[in-house]
XYZ file of C-alpha atoms in Angstrom:
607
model
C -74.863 10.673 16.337
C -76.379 8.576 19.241
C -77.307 5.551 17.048
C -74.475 4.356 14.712
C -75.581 2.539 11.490
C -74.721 -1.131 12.936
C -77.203 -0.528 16.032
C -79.825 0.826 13.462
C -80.115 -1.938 11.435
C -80.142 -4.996 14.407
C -82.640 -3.635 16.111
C -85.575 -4.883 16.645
C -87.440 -1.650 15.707
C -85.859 -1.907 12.204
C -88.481 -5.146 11.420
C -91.288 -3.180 12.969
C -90.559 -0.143 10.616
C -90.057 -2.308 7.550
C -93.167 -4.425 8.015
C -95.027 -0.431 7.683
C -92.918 0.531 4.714
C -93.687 -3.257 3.178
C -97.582 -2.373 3.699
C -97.914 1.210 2.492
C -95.375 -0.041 -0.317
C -98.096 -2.775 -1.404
C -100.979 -0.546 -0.597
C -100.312 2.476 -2.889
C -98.786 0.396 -5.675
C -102.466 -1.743 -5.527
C -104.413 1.215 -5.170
C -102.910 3.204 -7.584
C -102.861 0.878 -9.987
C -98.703 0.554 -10.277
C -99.535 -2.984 -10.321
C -102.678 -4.590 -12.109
C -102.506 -7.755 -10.054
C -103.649 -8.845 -7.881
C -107.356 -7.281 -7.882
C -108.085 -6.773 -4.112
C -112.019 -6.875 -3.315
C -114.745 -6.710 -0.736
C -113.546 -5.654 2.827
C -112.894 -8.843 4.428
C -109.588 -9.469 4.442
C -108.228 -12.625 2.450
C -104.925 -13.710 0.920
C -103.068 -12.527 -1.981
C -99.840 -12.484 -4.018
C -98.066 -10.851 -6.103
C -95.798 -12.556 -8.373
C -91.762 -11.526 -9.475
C -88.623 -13.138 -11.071
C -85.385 -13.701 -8.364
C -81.940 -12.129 -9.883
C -81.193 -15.863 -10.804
C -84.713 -16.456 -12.746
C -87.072 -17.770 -10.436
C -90.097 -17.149 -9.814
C -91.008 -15.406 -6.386
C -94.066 -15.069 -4.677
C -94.717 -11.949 -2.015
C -97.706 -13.414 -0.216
C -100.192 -11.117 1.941
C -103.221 -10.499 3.166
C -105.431 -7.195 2.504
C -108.892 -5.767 2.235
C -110.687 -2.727 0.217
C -112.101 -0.328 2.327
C -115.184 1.559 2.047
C -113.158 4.811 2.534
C -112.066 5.632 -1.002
C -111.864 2.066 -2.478
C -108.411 2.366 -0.143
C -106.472 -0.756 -0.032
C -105.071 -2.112 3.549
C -102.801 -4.829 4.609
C -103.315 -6.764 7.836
C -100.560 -6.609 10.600
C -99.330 -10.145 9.386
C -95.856 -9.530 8.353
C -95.806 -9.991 4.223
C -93.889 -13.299 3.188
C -91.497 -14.183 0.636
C -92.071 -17.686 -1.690
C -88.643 -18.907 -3.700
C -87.398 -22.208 -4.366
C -90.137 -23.866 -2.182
C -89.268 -21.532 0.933
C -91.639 -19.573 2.764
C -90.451 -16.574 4.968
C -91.082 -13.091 6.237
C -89.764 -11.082 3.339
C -86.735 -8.633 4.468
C -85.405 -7.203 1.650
C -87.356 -4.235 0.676
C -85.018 -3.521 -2.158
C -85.279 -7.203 -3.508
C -88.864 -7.143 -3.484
C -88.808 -3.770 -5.652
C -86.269 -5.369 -8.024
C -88.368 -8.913 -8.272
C -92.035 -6.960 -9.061
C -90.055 -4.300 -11.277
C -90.561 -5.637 -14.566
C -94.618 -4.761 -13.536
C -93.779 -1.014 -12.216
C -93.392 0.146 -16.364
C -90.757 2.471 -14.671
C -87.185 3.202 -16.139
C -84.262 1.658 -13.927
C -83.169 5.334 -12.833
C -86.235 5.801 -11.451
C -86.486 2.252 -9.980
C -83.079 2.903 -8.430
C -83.605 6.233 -6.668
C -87.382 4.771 -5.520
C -84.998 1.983 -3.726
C -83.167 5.098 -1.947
C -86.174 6.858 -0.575
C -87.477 3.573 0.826
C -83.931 2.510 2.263
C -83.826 6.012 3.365
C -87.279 5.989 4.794
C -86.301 3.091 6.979
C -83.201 3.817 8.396
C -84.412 7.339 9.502
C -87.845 6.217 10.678
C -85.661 3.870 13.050
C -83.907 5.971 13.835
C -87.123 8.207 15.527
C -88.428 4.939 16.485
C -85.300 4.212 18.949
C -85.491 7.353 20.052
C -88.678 7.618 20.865
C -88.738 4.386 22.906
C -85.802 5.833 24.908
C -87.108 8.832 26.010
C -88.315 8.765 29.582
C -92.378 9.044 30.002
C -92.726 9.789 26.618
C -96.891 8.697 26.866
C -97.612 10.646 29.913
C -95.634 13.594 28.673
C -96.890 14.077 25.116
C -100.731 13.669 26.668
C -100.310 16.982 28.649
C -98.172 18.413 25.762
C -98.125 22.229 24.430
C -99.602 22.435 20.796
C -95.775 23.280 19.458
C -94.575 19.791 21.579
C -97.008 17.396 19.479
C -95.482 19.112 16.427
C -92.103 16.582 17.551
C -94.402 13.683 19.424
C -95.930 13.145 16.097
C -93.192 10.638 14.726
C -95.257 8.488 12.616
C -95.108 10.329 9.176
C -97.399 9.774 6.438
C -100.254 7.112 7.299
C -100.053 6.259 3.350
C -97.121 7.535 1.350
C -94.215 4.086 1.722
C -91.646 7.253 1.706
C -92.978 8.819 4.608
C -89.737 9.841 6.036
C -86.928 9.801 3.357
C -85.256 13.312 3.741
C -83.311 13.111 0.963
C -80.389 15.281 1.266
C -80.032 14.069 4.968
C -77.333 12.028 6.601
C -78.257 9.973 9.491
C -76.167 12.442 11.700
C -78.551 15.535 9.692
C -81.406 13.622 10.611
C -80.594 13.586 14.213
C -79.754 17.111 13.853
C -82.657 18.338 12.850
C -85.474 16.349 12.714
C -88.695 17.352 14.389
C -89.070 14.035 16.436
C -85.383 14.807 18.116
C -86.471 18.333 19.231
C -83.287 20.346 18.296
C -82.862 23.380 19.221
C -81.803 25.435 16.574
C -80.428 28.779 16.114
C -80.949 30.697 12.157
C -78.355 31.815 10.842
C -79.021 35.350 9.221
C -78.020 37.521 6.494
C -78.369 40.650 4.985
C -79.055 40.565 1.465
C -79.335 44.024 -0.987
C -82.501 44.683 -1.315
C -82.326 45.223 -5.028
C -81.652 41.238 -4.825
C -85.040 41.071 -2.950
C -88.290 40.794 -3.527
C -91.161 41.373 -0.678
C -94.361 39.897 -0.013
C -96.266 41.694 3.061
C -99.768 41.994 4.340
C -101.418 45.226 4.095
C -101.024 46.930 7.220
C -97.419 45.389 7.939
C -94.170 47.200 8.304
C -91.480 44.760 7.403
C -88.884 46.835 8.945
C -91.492 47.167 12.459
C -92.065 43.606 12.594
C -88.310 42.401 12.164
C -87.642 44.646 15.060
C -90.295 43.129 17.070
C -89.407 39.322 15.810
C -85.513 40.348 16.711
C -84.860 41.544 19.980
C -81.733 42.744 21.075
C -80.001 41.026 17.527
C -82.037 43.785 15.250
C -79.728 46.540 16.721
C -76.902 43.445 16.597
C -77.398 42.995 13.108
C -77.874 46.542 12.137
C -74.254 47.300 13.994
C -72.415 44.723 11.621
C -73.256 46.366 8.426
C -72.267 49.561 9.432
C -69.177 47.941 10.937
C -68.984 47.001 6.822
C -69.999 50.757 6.220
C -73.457 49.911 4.704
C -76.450 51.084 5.050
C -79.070 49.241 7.324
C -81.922 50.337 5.023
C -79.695 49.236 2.118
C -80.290 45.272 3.433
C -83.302 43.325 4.101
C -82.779 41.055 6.941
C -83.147 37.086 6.188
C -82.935 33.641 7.928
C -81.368 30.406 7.026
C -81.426 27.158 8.224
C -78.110 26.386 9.712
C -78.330 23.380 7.413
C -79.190 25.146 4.078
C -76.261 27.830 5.340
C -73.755 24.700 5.242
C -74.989 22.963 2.307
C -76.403 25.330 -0.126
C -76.276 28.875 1.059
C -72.522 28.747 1.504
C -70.915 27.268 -1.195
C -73.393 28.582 -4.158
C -73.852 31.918 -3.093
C -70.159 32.472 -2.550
C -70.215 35.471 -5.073
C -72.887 37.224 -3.942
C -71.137 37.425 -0.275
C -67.609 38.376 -1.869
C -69.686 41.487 -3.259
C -71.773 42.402 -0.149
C -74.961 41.495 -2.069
C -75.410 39.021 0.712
C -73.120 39.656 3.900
C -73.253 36.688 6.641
C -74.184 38.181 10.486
C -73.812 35.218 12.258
C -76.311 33.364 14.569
C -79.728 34.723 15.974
C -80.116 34.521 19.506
C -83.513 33.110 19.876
C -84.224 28.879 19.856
C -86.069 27.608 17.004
C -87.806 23.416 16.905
C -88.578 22.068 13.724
C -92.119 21.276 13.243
C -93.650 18.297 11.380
C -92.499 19.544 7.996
C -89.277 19.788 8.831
C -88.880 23.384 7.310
C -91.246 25.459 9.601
C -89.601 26.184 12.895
C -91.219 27.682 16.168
C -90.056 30.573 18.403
C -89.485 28.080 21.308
C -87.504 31.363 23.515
C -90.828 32.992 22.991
C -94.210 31.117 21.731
C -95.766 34.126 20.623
C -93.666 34.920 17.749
C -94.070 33.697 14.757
C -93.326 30.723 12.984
C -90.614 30.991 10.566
C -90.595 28.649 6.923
C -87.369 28.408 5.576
C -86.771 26.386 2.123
C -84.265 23.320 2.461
C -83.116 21.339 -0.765
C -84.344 18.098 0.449
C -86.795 15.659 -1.324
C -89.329 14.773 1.812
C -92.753 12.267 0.763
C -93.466 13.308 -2.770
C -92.171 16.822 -2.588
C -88.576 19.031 -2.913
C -89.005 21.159 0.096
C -87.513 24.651 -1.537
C -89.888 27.604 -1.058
C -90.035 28.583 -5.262
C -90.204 32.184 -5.323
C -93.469 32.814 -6.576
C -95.232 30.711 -3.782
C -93.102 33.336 -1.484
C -94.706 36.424 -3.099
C -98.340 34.993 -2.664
C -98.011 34.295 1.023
C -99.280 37.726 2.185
C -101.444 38.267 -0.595
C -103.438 34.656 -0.499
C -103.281 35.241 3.498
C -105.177 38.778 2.710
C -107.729 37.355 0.786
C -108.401 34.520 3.205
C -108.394 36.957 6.179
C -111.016 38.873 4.290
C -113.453 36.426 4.031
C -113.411 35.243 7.067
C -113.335 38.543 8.593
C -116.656 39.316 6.936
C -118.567 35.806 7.190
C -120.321 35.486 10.108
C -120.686 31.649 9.836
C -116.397 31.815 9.478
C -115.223 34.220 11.860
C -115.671 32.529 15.287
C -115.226 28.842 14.209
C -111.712 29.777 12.274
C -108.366 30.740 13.073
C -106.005 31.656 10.253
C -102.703 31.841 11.133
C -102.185 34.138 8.010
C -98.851 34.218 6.592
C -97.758 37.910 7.135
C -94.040 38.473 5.385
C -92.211 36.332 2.594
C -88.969 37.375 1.510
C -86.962 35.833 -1.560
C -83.789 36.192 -3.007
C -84.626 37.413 -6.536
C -82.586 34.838 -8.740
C -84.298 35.512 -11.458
C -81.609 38.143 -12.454
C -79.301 35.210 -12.706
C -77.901 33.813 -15.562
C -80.006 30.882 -16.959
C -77.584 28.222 -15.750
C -77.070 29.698 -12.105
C -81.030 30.367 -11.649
C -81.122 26.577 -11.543
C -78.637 25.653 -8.783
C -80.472 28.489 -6.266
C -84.240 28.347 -6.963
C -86.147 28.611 -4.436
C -83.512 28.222 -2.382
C -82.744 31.413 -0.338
C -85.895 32.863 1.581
C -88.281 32.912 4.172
C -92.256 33.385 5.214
C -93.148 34.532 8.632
C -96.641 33.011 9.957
C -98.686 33.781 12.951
C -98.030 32.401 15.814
C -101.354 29.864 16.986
C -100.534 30.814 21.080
C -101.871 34.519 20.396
C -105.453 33.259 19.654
C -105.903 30.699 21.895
C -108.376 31.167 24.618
C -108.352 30.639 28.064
C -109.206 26.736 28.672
C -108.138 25.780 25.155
C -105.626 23.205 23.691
C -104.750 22.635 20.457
C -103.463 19.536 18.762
C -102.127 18.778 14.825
C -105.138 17.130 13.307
C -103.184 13.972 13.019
C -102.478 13.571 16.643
C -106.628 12.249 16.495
C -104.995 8.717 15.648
C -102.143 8.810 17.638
C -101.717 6.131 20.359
C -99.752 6.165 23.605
C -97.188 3.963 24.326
C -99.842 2.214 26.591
C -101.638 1.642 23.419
C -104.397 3.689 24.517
C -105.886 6.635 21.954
C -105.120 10.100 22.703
C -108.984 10.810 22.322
C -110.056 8.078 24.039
C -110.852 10.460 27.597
C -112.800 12.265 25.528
C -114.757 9.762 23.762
C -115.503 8.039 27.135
C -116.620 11.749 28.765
C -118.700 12.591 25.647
C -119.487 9.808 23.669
C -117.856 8.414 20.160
C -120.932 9.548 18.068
C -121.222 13.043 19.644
C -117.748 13.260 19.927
C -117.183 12.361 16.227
C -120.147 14.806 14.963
C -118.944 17.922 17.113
C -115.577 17.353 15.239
C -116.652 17.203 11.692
C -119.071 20.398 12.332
C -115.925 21.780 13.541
C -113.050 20.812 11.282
C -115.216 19.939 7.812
C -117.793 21.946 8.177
C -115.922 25.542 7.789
C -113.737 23.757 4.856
C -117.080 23.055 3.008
C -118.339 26.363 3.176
C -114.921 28.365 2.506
C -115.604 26.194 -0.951
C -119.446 26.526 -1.139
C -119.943 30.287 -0.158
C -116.228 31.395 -1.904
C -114.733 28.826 -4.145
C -111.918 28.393 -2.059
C -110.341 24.817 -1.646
C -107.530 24.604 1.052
C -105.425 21.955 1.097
C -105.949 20.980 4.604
C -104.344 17.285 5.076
C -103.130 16.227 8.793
C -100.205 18.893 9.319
C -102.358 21.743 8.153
C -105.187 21.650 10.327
C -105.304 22.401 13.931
C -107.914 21.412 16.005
C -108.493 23.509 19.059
C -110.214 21.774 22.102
C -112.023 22.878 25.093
C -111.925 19.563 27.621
C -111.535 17.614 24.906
C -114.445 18.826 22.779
C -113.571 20.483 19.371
C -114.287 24.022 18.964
C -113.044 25.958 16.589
C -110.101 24.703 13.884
C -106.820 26.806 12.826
C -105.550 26.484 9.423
C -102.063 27.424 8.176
C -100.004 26.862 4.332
C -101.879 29.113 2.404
C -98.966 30.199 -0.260
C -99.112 26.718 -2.070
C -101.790 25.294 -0.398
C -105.082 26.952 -1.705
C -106.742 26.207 -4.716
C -109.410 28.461 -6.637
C -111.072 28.701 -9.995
C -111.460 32.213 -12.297
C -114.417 30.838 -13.658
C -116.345 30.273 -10.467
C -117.624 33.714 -9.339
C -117.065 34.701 -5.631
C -118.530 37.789 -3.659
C -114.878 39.025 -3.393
C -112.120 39.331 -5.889
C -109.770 36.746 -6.457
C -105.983 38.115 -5.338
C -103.444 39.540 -7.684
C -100.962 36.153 -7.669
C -97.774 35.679 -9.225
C -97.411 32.427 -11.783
C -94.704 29.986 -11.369
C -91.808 30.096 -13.856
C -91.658 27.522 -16.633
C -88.724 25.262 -15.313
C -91.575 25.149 -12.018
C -94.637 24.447 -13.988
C -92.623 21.501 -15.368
C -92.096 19.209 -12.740
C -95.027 20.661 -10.653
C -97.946 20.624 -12.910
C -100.742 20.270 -10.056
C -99.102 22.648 -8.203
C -100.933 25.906 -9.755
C -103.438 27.618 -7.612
C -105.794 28.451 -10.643
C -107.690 26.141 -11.666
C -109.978 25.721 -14.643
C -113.150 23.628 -13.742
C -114.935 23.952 -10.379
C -114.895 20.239 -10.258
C -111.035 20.435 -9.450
C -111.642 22.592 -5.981
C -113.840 19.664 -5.611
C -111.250 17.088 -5.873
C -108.736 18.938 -4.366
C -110.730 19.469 -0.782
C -111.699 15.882 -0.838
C -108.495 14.668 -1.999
C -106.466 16.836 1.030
C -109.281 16.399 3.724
C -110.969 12.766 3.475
C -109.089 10.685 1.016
C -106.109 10.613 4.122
C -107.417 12.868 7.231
C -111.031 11.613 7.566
C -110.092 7.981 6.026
C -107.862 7.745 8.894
C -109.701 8.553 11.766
C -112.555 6.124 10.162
C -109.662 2.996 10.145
C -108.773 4.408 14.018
C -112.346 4.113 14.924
C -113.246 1.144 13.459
C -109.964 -0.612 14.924
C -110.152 0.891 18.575
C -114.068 1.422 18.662
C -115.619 -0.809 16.716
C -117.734 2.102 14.510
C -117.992 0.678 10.845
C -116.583 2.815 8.243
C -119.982 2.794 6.987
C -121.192 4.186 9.736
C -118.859 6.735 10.136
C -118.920 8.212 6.584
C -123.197 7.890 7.208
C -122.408 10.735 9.484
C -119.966 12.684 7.805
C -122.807 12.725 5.159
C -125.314 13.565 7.485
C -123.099 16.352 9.029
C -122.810 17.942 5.439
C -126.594 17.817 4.790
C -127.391 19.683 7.996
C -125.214 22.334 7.026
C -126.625 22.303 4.184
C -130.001 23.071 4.965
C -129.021 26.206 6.949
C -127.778 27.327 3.362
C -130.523 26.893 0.691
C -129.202 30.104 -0.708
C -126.301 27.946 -1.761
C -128.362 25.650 -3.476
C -126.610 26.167 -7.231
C -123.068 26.165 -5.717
C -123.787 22.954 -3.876
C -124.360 21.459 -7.537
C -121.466 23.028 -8.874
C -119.044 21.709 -6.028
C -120.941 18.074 -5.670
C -119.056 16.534 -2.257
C -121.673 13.780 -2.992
C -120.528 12.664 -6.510
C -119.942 9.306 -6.976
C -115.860 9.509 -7.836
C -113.045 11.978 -6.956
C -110.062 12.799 -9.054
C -107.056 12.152 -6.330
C -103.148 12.504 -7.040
C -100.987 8.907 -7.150
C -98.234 10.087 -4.340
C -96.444 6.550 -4.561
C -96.292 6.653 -8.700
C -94.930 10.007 -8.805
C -91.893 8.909 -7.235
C -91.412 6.664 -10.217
C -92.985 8.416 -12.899
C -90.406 10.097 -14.959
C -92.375 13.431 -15.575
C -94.110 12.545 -18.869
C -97.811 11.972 -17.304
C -99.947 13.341 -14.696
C -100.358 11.043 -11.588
C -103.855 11.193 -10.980
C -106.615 8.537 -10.826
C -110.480 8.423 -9.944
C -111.240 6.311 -6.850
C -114.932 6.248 -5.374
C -116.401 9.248 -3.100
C -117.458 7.252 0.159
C -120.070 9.892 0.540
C -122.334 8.857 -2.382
C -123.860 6.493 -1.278
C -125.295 9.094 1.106
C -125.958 11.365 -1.409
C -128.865 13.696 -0.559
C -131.831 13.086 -3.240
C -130.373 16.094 -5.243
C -131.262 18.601 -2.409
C -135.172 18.063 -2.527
C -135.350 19.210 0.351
C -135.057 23.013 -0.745
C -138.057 25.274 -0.897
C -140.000 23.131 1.099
């Protein structure tokens, strides 16, 4: 490891990474109503506290300043570092755990939970360090990530989470794993692959796909490799479907549960693939870096990442292709879709089928051993196009100057900002308007493909748990054939399903995914770096929606039924889920910036 523990934690970076975790720690626990005081109001920004009781008795003061936004009733602190108040001292407070433990008889949260929320944080800011020192060591590193490929912003993107306080915990992670393979290092990577039975498989593949075709054409030279070592064993090459593993699942997980199946040739190891993998922002999908057009590979990793264990549950495995199908239909046959989107469709998802497992072992392995294959983005790109993560629209050189800020000087901020939400919202609206489909489309999910810096068209990726729909909405096409998650799933994952009951949830869930953290970003970018007022800006995301609207009147009852325009929105607590022990759903109702630009219920129709 190039950073040992000692030169993590004096470094300078370590205070500028723990002044962020202090603010999106305060933030979500404000805005999510963790804590009840104090009551932050009106968007100038003024001084609060919040009050706790020292190990010793005493009482403690965290002092800060904040605002509420007009984006979502969002909370944000200023720059000024938060302060500590004990025994008549006043200084920058340091001690993220101490300030959890002071405030915790407020966080009506069990010690357990109290005590592993202390490890994601301490977690969080050790390995966000970590990226931090390396990033500021890396030669160039503005001037090279501004003329970057699409797959190298996927590691230039080191920030994280704008809102989540564990943006980067990687639970399961050493500091020497983290190094290994986290995206902001750029490893490369070679899969380790197996061989497993395929009556211990189960398939999910898009019509028109041969598995055993495409494996060929994803493996190379190793397909006839691979194929060689099992007969070498005297099996069968059809016998076996072919899988990957991340080389850090094989040593942690793979290896030591799944010892029996490999002593019986259910699974038999055959070594390393030849081709270089990177991770990408998730952590868990890798691209082909030997050669860009291949597809991505998404490999599950028992690690807790943000709010979320990062297995791939088998059922979400078996709905890849078949969600992917659907989507690729619709778009396909909507004119308004088909040039202004770019699915990369997931095309193969293979699982281990642990279901046949006793109770007891189904539990160690869920979701544990598989794999989904997506399209690669290079194959559709045009001639004169980039494309960059959605979140890479906030990021900042280390000049301090925007990424977008060429473009907003060659084009203009306002008709800059409205080609983008015709490009990226607009499609996302009508997927939901004209088919009931809600995608989940938050900053890692959505690509925005550019032409000299102004939008064009938008690819969108993470369709087997990231696409929401309702039965009870009717759609021109049928709905696909999914599999349900398992019961010890639906426990611990309860907003997780893809069905849902009331329209007003695909409502919810778009605006929840795409402007309660996407949008509401960009508006607290522009506002700090180009002085247009959140009001403004969410003036003409309204105004963008409208004028789609009009070109739709047909739509006119669905536009009721999924109201964009309503005045709150139903939006998960990420922060109180890591402290929640299970027993309630972590949701609240914020208000819909939008509203207050609500058309005058769509008079305008028939006229």
């Amino acid at each position: 490891m190039s950073e040992s523990v000692w030169s993590i934690v004096q470094s300078k970076e370590l205070a500028i990474v723990r002044r962020r975790i202090f603010r999106q720690l305060i933030e979500s626990f404000l805005y999510e109503r963790i804590l009840t005081e104090p009551i932050v109001q009106g968007e100038s920004e003024a001084e609060y506290s919040l009050h706790g009781q020292s190990e010793t008795g005493e009482a403690v003061q965290y002092r800060f300043t904040a605002s509420q936004k007009w984006s979502f009733g969002r909370i944000r602190l200023s720059e000024k570092p938060v302060v500590r108040i004990a025994e008549g001292e006043i200084r920058e407070a340091e001690s993220l755990p101490q300030f959890i433990l002071e405030i915790s008889s407020s966080l009506n949260a069990k010690v357990e939970r109290i005590s592993s929320f202390i490890d994601e944080i301490q977690q969080t800011l050790l390995k966000d360090t970590m990226s931090v020192l390396h990033h500021r060591k890396q030669a160039s590193a503005s001037s090279a990530s501004m003329t970057a490929v699409y797959d190298e912003w996927e590691g230039d993107l080191i920030e994280g989470h704008p809102y989540h306080p564990c943006y980067k915990s990687r639970i399961g992670f050493t500091l020497r794993d983290n190094e290994a393979y986290g995206p902001e290092f750029k490893p490369d990577l070679r899969l380790i692959w197996v061989a497993v039975h395929r009556s211990s498989a189960k398939l999910s593949i898009s019509r028109d796909l041969d598995d055993t075709a495409f494996m060929r054409q994803e493996l190379g030279e190793d397909y006839g490799r691979f194929a060689a070592i099992l007969e070498q064993y005297g099996k069968q090459p059809g016998d076996y479907i072919l899988m990957p593993v991340h080389p850090w699942q094989w040593d942690r997980v793979i290896a030591p549960e799944f010892a029996e199946q490999l002593r019986t040739d259910e699974l038999i190891y055959l070594g390393c693939g030849s081709e270089v993998y990177r991770p990408q922002q998730s952590i868990r999908t890798l691209a082909n870096t030997s050669d860009r057009s291949k597809a991505y590979v998404k490999l599950p990793m028992n690690i807790t990442n943000t709010s979320s264990g990062r297995i791939l549950a088998q059922h979400t495995i078996m709905n890849a292709a078949r969600i992917s199908d659907w989507l690729g239909s619709i778009v396909a046959e909507d004119t308004f879709l088909h040039k202004q989107v770019i699915l990369l469709k997931e095309v193969l998802g293979v699982s281990y089928h642990h279901q046949k497992l006793p109770n007891v072992l189904e539990q160690k392995v869920y979701g544990s051993l598989g794999a989904i294959w997506r399209e690669s983005l290079h194959g559709f790109l045009l001639e004169g196009e980039e494309a960059y993560p959605f979140n890479a629209l906030v990021h900042t050189g280390d000049d301090g100057q925007p990424l977008i800020h060429p473009w907003i000087e060659e084009y203009g901020l306002e008709e800059w900002l409205q080609t983008l939400l015709r490009v990226s919202l607009v499609p996302l609206v009508h997927l939901l308007y004209a088919h009931g489909a809600a995608l989940e489309s938050h900053g890692q999910n959505m690509i925005i493909v550019m032409e000299r810096g102004r939008p064009r068209r938008i690819a969108l990726k993470d369709f087997h748990d990231g696409v929401r729909y309702s039965l009870s909405v009717e759609q021109p096409r049928e709905y696909p054939n999914i599999e349900y998650p398992p019961a010890n799933h639906q426990r611990p994952n309860r907003n997780s399903f893809i069905e849902k009951e009331k329209a007003g949830e695909l409502t919810d869930f778009l605006l929840d995914a795409l402007l309660l953290i996407n949008l509401a970003e960009l508006a607290f970018f522009l506002e700090k770096h180009y002085g247009l007022s959140e009001r403004r800006f969410w003036q003409i995301t309204a105004s963008v929606i409208q004028n789609y609207q009009k070109q739709f009147p047909e739509l006119q009852s669905r536009f009721d039924l999924f109201d964009v325009f309503k005045a709150e929105v139903e939006v998960e607590q990420l922060t109180k889920r890591r402290i929640d022990d299970g027993t309630i759903d972590c949701v609240h109702w914020v208000s819909n910036p939008l509203h207050a630009y609500a058309p005058e219920r769509y008079s305008y129709y028939g006229e």
